[in-house]
mmCIF file of C-alpha atoms in Angstrom:
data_model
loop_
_atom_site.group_PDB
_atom_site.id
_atom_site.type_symbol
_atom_site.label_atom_id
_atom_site.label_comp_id
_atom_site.label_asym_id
_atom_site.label_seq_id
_atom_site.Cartn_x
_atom_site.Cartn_y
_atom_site.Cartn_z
ATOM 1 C CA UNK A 21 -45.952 2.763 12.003
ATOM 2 C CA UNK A 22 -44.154 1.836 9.103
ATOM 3 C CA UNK A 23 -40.712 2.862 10.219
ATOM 4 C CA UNK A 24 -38.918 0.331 8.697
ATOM 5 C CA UNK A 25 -37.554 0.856 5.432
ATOM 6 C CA UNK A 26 -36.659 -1.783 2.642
ATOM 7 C CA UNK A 27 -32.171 -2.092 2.076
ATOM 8 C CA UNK A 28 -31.482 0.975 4.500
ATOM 9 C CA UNK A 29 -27.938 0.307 3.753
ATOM 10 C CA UNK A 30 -28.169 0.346 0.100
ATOM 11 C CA UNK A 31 -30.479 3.954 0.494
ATOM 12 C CA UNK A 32 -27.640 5.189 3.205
ATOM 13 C CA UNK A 33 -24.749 4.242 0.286
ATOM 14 C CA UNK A 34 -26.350 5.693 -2.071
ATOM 15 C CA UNK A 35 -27.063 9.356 -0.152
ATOM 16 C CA UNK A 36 -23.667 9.015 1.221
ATOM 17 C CA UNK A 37 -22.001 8.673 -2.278
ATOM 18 C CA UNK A 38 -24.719 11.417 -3.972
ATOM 19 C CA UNK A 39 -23.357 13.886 -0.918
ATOM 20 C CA UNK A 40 -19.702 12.812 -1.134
ATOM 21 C CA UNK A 41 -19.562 13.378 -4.988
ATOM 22 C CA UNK A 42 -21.883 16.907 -4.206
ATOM 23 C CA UNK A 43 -19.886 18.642 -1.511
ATOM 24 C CA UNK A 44 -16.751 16.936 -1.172
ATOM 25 C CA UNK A 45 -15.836 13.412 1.644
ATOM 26 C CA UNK A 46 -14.944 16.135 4.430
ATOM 27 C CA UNK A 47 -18.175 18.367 4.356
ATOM 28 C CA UNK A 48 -20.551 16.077 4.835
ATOM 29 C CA UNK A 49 -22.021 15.160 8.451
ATOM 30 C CA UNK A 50 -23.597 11.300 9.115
ATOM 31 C CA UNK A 51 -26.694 13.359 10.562
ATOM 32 C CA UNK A 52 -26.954 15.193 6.308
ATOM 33 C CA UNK A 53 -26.667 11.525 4.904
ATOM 34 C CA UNK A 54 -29.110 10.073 7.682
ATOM 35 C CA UNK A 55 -31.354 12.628 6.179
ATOM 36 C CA UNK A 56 -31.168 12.610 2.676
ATOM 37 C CA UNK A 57 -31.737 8.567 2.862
ATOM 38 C CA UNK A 58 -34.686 9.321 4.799
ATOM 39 C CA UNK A 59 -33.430 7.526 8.197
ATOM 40 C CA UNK A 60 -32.127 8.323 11.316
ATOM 41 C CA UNK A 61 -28.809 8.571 12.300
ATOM 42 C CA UNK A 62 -28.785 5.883 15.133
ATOM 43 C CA UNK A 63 -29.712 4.023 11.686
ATOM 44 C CA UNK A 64 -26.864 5.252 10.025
ATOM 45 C CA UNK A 65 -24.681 3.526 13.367
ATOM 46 C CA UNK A 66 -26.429 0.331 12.846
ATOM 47 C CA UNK A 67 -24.813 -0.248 9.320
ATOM 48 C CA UNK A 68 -21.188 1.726 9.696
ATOM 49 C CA UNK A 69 -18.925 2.531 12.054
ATOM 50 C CA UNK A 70 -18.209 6.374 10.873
ATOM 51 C CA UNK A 71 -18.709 7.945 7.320
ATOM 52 C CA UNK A 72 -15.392 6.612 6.254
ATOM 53 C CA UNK A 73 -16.423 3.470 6.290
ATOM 54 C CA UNK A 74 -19.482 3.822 3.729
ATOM 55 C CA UNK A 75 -16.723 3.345 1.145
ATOM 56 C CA UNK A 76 -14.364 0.860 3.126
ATOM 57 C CA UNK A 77 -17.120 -2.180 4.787
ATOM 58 C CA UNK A 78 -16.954 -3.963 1.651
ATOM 59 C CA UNK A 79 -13.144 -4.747 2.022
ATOM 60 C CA UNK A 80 -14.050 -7.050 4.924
ATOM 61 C CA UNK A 81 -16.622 -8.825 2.916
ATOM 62 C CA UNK A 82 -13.892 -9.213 -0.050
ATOM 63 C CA UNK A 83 -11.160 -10.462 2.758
ATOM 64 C CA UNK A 84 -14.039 -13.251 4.154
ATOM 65 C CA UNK A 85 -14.609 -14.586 0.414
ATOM 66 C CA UNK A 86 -10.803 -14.548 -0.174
ATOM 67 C CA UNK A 87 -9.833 -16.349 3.311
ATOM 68 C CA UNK A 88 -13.042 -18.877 2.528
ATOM 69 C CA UNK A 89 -11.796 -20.004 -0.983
ATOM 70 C CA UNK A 90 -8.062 -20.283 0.283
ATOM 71 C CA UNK A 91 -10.079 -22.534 2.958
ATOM 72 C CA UNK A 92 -11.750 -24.715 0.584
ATOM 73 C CA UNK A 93 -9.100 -25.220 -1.845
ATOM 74 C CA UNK A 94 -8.011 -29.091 -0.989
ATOM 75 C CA UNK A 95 -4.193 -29.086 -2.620
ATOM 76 C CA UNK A 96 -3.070 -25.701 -2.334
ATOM 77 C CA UNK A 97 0.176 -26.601 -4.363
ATOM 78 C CA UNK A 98 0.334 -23.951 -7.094
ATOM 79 C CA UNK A 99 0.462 -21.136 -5.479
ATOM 80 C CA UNK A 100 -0.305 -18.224 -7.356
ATOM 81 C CA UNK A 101 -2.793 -20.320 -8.876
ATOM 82 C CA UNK A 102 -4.708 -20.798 -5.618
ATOM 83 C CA UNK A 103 -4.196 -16.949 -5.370
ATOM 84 C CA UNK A 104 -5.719 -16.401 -8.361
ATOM 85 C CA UNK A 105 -8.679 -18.848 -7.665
ATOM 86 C CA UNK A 106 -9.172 -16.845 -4.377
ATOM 87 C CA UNK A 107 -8.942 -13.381 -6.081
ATOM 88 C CA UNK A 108 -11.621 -14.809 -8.955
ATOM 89 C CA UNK A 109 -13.971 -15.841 -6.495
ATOM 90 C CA UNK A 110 -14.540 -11.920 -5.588
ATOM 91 C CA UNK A 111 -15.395 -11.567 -9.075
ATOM 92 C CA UNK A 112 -19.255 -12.066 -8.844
ATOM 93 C CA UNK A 113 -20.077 -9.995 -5.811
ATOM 94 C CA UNK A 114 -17.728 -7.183 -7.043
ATOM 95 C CA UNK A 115 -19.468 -6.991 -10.930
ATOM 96 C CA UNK A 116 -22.709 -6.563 -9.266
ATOM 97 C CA UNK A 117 -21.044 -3.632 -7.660
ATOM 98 C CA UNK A 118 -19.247 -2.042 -10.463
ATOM 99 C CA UNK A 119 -20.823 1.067 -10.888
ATOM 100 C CA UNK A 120 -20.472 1.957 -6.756
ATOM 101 C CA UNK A 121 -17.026 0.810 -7.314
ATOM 102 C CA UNK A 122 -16.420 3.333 -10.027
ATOM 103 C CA UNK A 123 -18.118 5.974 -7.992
ATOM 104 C CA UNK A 124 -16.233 5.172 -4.888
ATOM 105 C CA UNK A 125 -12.514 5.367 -6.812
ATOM 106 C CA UNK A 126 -13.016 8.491 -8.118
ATOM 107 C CA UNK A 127 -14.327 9.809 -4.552
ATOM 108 C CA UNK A 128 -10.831 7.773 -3.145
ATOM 109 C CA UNK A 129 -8.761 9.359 -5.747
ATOM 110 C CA UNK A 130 -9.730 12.473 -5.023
ATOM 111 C CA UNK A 131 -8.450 12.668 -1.497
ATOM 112 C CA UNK A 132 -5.282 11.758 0.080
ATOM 113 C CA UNK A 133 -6.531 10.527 3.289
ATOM 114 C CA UNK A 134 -8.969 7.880 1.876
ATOM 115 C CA UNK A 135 -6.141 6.748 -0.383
ATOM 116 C CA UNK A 136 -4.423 6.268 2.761
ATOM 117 C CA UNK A 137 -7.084 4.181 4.372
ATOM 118 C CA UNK A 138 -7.273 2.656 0.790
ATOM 119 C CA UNK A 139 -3.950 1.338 1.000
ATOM 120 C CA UNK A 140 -3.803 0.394 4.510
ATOM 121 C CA UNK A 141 -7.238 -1.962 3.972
ATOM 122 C CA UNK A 142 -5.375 -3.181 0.906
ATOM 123 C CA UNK A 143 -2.660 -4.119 2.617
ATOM 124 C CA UNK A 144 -4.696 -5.975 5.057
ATOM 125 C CA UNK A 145 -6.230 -7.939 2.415
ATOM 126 C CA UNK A 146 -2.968 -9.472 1.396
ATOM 127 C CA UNK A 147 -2.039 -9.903 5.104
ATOM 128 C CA UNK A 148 -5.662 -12.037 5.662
ATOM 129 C CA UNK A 149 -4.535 -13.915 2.434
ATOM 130 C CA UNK A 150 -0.844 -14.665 3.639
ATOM 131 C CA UNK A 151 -2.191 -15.880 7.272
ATOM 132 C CA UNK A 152 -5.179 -17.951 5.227
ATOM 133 C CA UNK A 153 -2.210 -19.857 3.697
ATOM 134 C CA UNK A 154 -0.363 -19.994 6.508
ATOM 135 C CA UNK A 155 -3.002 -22.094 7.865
ATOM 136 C CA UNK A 156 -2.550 -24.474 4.572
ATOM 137 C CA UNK A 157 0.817 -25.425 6.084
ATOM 138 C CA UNK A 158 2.302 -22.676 3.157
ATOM 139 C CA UNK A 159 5.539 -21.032 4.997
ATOM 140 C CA UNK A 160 6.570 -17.484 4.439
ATOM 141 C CA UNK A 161 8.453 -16.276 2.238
ATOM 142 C CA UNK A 162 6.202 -18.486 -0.022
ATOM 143 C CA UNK A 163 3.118 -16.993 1.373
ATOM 144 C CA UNK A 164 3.885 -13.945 1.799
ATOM 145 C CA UNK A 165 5.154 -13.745 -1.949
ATOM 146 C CA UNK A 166 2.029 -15.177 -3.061
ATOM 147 C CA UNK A 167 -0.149 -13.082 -1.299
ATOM 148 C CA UNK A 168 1.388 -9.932 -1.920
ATOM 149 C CA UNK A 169 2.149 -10.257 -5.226
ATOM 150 C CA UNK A 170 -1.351 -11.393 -6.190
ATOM 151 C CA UNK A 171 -2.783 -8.598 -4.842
ATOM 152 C CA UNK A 172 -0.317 -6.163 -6.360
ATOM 153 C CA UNK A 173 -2.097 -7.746 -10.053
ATOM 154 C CA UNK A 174 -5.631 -7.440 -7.974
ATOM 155 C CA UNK A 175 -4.903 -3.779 -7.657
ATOM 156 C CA UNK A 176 -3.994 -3.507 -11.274
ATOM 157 C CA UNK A 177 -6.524 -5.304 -13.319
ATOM 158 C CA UNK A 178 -9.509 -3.663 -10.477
ATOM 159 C CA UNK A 179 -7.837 -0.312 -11.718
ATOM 160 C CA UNK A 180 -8.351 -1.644 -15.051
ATOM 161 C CA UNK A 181 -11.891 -2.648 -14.421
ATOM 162 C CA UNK A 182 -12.659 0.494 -13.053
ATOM 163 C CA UNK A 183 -11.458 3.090 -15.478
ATOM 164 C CA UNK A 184 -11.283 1.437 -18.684
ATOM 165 C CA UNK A 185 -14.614 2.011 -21.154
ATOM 166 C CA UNK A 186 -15.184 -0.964 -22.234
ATOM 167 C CA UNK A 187 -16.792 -3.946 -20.647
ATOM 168 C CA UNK A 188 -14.849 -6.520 -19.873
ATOM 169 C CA UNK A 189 -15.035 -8.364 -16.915
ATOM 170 C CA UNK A 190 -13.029 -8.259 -14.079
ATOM 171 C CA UNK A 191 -11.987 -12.018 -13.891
ATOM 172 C CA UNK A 192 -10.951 -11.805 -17.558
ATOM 173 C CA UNK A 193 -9.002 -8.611 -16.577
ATOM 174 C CA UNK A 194 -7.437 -11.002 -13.384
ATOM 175 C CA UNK A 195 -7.028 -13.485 -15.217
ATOM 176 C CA UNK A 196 -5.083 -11.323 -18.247
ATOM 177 C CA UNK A 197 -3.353 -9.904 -15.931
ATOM 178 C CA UNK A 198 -1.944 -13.119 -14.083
ATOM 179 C CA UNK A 199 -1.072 -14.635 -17.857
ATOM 180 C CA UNK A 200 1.213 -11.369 -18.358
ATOM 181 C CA UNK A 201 3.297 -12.005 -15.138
ATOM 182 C CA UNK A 202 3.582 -15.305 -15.691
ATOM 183 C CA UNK A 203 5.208 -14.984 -19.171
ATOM 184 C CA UNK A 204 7.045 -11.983 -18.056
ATOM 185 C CA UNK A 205 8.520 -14.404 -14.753
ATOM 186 C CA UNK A 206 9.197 -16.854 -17.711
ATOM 187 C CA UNK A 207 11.486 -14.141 -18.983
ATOM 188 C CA UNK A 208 9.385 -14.039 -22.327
ATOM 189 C CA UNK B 14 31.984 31.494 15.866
ATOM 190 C CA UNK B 15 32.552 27.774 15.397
ATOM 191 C CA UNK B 16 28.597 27.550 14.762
ATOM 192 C CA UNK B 17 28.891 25.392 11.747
ATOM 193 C CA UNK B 18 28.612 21.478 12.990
ATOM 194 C CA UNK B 19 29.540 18.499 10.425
ATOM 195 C CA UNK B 20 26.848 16.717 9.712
ATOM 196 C CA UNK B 21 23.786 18.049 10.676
ATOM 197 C CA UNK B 22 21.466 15.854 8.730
ATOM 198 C CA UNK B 23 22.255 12.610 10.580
ATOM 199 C CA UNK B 24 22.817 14.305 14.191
ATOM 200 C CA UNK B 25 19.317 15.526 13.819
ATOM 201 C CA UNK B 26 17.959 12.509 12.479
ATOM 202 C CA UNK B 27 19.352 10.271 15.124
ATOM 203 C CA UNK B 28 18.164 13.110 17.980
ATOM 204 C CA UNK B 29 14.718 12.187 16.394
ATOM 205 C CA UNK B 30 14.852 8.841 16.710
ATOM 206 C CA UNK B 31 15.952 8.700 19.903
ATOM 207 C CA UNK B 32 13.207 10.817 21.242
ATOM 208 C CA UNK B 33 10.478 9.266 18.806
ATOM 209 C CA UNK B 34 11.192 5.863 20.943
ATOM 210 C CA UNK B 35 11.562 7.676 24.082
ATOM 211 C CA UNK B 36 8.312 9.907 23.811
ATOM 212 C CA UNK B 37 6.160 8.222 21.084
ATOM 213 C CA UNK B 38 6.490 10.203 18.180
ATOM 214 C CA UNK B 39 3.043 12.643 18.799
ATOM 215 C CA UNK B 40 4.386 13.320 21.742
ATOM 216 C CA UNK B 41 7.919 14.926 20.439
ATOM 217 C CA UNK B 42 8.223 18.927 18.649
ATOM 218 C CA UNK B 43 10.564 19.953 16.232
ATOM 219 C CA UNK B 44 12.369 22.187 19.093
ATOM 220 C CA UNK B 45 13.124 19.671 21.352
ATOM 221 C CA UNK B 46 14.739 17.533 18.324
ATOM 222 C CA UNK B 47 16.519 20.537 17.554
ATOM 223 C CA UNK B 48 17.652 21.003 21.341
ATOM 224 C CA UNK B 49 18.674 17.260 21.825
ATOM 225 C CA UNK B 50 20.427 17.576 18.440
ATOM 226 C CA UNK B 51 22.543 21.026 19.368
ATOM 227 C CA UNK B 52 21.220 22.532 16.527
ATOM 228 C CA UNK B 53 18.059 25.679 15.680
ATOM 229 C CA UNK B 54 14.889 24.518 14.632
ATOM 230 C CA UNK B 55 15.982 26.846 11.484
ATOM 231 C CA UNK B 56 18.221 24.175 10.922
ATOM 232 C CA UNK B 57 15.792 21.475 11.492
ATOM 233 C CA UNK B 58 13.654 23.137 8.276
ATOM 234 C CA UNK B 59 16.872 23.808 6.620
ATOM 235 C CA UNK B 60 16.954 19.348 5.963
ATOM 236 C CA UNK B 61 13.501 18.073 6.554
ATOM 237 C CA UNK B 62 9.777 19.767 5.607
ATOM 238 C CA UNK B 63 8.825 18.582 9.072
ATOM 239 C CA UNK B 64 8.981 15.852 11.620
ATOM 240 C CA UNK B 65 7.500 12.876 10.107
ATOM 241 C CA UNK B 66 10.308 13.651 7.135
ATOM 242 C CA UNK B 67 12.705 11.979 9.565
ATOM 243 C CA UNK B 68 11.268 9.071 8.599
ATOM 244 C CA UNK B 69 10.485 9.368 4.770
ATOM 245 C CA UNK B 70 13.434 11.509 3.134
ATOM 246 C CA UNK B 71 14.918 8.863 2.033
ATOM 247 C CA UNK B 72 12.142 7.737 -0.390
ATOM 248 C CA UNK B 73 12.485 10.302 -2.402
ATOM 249 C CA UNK B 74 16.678 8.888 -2.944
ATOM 250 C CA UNK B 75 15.424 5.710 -3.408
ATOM 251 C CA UNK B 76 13.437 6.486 -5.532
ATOM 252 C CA UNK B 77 16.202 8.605 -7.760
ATOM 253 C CA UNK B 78 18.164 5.384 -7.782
ATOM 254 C CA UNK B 79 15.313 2.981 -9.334
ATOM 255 C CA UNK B 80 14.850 5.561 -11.985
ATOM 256 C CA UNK B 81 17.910 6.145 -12.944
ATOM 257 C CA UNK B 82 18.665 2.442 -12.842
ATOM 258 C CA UNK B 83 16.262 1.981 -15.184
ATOM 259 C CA UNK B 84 16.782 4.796 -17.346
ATOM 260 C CA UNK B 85 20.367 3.254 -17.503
ATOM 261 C CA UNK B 86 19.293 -0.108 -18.727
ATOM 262 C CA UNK B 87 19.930 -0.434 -22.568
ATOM 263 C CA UNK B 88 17.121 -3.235 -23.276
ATOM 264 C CA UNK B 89 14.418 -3.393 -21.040
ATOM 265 C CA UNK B 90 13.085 -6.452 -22.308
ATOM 266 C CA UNK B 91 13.014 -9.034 -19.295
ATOM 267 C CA UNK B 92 11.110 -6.732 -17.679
ATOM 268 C CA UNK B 93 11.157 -8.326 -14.347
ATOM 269 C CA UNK B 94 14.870 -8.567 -13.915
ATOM 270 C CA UNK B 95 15.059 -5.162 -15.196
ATOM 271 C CA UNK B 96 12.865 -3.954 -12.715
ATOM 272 C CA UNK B 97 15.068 -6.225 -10.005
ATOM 273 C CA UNK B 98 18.646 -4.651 -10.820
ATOM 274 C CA UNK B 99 16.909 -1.357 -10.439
ATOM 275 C CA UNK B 100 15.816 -2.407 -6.818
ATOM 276 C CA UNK B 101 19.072 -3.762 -6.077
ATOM 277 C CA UNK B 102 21.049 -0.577 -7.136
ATOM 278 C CA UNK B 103 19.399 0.547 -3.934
ATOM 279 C CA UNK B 104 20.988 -1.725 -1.538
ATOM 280 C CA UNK B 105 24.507 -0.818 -1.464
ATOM 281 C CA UNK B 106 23.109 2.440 0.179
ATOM 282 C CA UNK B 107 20.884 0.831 2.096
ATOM 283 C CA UNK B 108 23.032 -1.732 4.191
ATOM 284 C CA UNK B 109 25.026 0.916 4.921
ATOM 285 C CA UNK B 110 21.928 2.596 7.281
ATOM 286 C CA UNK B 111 20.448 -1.146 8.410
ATOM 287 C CA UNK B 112 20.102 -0.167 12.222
ATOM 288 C CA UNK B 113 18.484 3.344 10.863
ATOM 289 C CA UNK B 114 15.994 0.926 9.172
ATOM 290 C CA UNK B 115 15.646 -1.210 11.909
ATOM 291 C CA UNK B 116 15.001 1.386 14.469
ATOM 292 C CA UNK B 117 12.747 3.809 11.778
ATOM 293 C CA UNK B 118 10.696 0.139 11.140
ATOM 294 C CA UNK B 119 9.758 -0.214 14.844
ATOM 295 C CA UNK B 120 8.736 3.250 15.247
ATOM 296 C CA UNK B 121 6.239 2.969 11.952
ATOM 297 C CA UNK B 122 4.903 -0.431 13.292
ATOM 298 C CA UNK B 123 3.540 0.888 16.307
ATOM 299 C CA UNK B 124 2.121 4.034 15.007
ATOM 300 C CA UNK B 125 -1.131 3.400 12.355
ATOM 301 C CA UNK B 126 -0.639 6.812 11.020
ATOM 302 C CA UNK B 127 2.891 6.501 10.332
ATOM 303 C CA UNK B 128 2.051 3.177 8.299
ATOM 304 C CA UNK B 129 -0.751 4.748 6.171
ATOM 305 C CA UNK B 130 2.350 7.198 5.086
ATOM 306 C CA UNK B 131 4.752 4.364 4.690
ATOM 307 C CA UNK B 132 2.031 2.943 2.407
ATOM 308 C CA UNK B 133 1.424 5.852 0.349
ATOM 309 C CA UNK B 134 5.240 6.353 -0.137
ATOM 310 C CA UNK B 135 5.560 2.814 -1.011
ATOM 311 C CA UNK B 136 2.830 2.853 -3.835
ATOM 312 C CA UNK B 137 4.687 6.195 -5.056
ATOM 313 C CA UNK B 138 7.648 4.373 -5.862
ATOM 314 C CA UNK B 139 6.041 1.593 -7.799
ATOM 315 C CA UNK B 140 4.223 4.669 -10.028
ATOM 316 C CA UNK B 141 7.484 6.056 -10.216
ATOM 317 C CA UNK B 142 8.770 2.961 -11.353
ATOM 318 C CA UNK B 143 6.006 2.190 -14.048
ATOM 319 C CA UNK B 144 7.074 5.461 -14.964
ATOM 320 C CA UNK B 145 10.668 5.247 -15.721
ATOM 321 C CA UNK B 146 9.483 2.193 -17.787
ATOM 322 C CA UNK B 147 6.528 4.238 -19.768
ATOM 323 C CA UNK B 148 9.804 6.399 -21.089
ATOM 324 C CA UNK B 149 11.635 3.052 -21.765
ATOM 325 C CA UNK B 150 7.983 2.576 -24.288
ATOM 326 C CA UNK B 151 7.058 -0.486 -22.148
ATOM 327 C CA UNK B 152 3.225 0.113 -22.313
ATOM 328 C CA UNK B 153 0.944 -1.020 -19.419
ATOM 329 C CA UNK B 154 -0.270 -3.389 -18.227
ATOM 330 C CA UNK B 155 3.038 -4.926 -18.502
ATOM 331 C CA UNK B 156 4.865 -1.901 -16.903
ATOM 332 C CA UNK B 157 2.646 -2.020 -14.081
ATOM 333 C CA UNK B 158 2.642 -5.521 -13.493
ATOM 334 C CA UNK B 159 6.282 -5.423 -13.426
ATOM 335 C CA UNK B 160 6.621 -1.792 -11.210
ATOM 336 C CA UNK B 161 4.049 -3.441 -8.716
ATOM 337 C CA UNK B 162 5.382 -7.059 -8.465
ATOM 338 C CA UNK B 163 8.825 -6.130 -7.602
ATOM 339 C CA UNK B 164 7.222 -3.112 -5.074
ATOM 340 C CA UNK B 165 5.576 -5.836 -3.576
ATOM 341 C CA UNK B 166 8.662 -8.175 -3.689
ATOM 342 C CA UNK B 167 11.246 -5.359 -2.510
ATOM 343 C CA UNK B 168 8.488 -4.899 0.658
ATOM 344 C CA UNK B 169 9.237 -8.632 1.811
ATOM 345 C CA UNK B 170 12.864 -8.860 1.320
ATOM 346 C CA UNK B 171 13.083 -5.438 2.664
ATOM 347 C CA UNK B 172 11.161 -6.835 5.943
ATOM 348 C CA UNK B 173 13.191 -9.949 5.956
ATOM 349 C CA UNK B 174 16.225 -7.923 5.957
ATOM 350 C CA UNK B 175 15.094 -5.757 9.128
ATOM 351 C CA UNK B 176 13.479 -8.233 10.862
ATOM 352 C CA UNK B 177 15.650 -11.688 10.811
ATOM 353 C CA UNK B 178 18.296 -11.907 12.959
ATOM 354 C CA UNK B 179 20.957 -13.127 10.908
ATOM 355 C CA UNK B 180 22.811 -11.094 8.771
ATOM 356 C CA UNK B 181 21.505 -11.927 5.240
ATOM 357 C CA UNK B 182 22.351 -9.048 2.624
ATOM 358 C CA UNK B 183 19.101 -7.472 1.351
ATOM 359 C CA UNK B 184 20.506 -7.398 -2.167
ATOM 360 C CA UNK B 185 21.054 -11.859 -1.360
ATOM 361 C CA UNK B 186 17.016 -11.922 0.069
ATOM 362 C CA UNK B 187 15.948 -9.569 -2.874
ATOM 363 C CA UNK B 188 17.240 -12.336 -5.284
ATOM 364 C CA UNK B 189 16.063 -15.003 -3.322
ATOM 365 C CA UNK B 190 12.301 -13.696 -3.303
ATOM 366 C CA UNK B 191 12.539 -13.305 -7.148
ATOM 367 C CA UNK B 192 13.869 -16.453 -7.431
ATOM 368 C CA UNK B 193 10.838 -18.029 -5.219
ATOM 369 C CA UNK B 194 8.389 -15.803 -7.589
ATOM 370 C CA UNK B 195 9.885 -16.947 -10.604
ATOM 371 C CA UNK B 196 9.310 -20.803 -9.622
ATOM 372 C CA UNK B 197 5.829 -19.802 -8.554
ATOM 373 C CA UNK B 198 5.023 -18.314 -11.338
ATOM 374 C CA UNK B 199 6.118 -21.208 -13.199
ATOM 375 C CA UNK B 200 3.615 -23.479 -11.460
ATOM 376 C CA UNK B 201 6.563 -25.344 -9.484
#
C-alpha cells in the first residue's frame, strides 16, 4: 500500500531541477527524474506534458492570475496602471517561488532552446494580457501597447529579482521599474 | 564565361521565398533554392550561413543602424525619443523591402519554429540596443527600460505596417505608437 506520495509535483520539480543543474537539460530522461523523485513515470505524465515543461507549467498559472485581475478590475481606464495592477498580482505566488525561479533562469540561460521556448511563452503572456483587455472594450493599438510594453518592464524587474543579491521584492522592483518609464515617457 | 549574375543576394532570396510558400519551408533544400535561383549552392553559402538566414540577415543590418544611430546621438538624455530616432533610422530601408516583409511575416506566422527564432532575434536587438546606450553611460535599469519599451513598441508598429491594408509609413505608425505610450504613461 502506501503508494501515494505527499506534493509529487513539488518532489518531481525538485529531482528534475537537481538532474538538470547535474548533467545538463538534454541528458536527462523523464524515466531518471521519475526515479530520483521516487515515482513512476506514468506519474511524471500526470503532472507535465514532457521534461520541458517542468520549467515552463508555471507560465500558464502566471497568464490565469494576469487575465483574472484584468477581469476584475471595474474601470480599466489607466492603462498601464491596470497593467501594472495585473503584473503585481503575480507577485505573491512568484516570491514563494523565488529560489526555483532562480534555479530555473540559470538552467534557461544556459541553453538556447529553452530561451527560445522562454520567449515564445513570454510572448504569449502579453498576447493573453492584450486579448484580456480586449475583452474590457480596450482597442488595439492601445492594448496591444499596454500589454506589450508592460511585460517588456515584467521581464526586466523579474531579471532584476532574479539575479540581484539583495532582497527586495519583486513588486517593489515592478513597481520601480514602472516609476522609471513613466518619468522617462514624461521626457524627465 | 558570362557566369557572374548581378545580384545574387536578392535572386536567391526571392527563389527562397517563393519555394518556402510553395513547399513549406522544411520541406525546401538549399539546392533546389540554388536551382530555382540559377545559381551553385556555393553561391548560396557565399550570402547566407544557411536556409533559415533567408529570413533573418537582415537583423543583423538593422541592428547596425540602431547602434550607430545611437552612437550618433550627441545627448542621450530623453532616453525614449533617443531610443525612437534610432528605430526610425531603420525605416527608410525598410519601406523600401515592405512586400519582402510582408511575404517573410506570413511564412514565420505559420511556422512555430521560425517564430521562436524571430523571438530570439528580436530580444537580441533590444540587448544590442541597451548596449549602445551602456557606452552612451546610461546605466540600467533605465537603459533597459528604454532598449525594451521601444523593442516592444517597434514589434507593433512593425506589425501594423505589414499587416493593415492601407499604406501607412512605418516611420508615421512608429510615432504614432510612441505617441499612444507617451499619453499612457501619463495616466491619460
Amino acid at each position: 500500500m502506501a503508494r501515494w506520495k505527499p506534493d509529487a509535483r513539488g518532489r518531481l520539480e525538485q529531482a528534475a531541477l537537481d538532474l538538470y543543474s547535474e548533467q545538463g537539460f538534454d541528458q536527462v530522461t523523464v524515466a531518471e527524474i521519475a526515479a530520483r523523485a521516487g515515482l513512476t513515470e506514468r506519474t511524471f505524465y500526470r503532472y507535465f506534458a514532457d521534461k520541458r515543461e517542468v520549467l515552463f507549467w508555471g507560465q500558464a498559472a502566471l497568464r490565469d492570475i494576469f487575465v483574472s485581475a484584468i477581469a476584475e478590475i471595474a474601470d480599466p481606464v489607466a492603462l498601464l496602471d491596470t497593467v501594472a495592477a495585473a503584473l503585481e498580482a503575480a507577485c505573491p505566488i512568484l516570491e514563494l517561488r523565488r529560489e526555483f525561479a532562480q534555479r530555473r533562469h540559470a538552467l534557461i540561460e544556459a541553453h538556447p532552446g529553452l530561451q527560445e521556448r522562454e520567449l515564445m511563452k513570454i510572448s504569449a503572456l502579453a498576447e493573453a494580457i492584450a486579448d484580456a483587455l480586449h475583452r474590457k472594450n480596450i482597442p488595439d493599438p492601445a492594448a496591444e501597447i499596454a500589454a506589450e510594453t508592460g511585460i517588456a518592464i515584467f521581464k526586466i524587474a523579474y531579471k532584476r529579482w532574479i539575479e540581484q543579491g539583495t532582497k527586495s521584492g519583486l513588486q517593489q522592483l515592478l513597481r520601480d521599474s514602472f516609476d522609471e518609464l513613466k518619468s522617462m515617457a514624461a521626457g524627465e
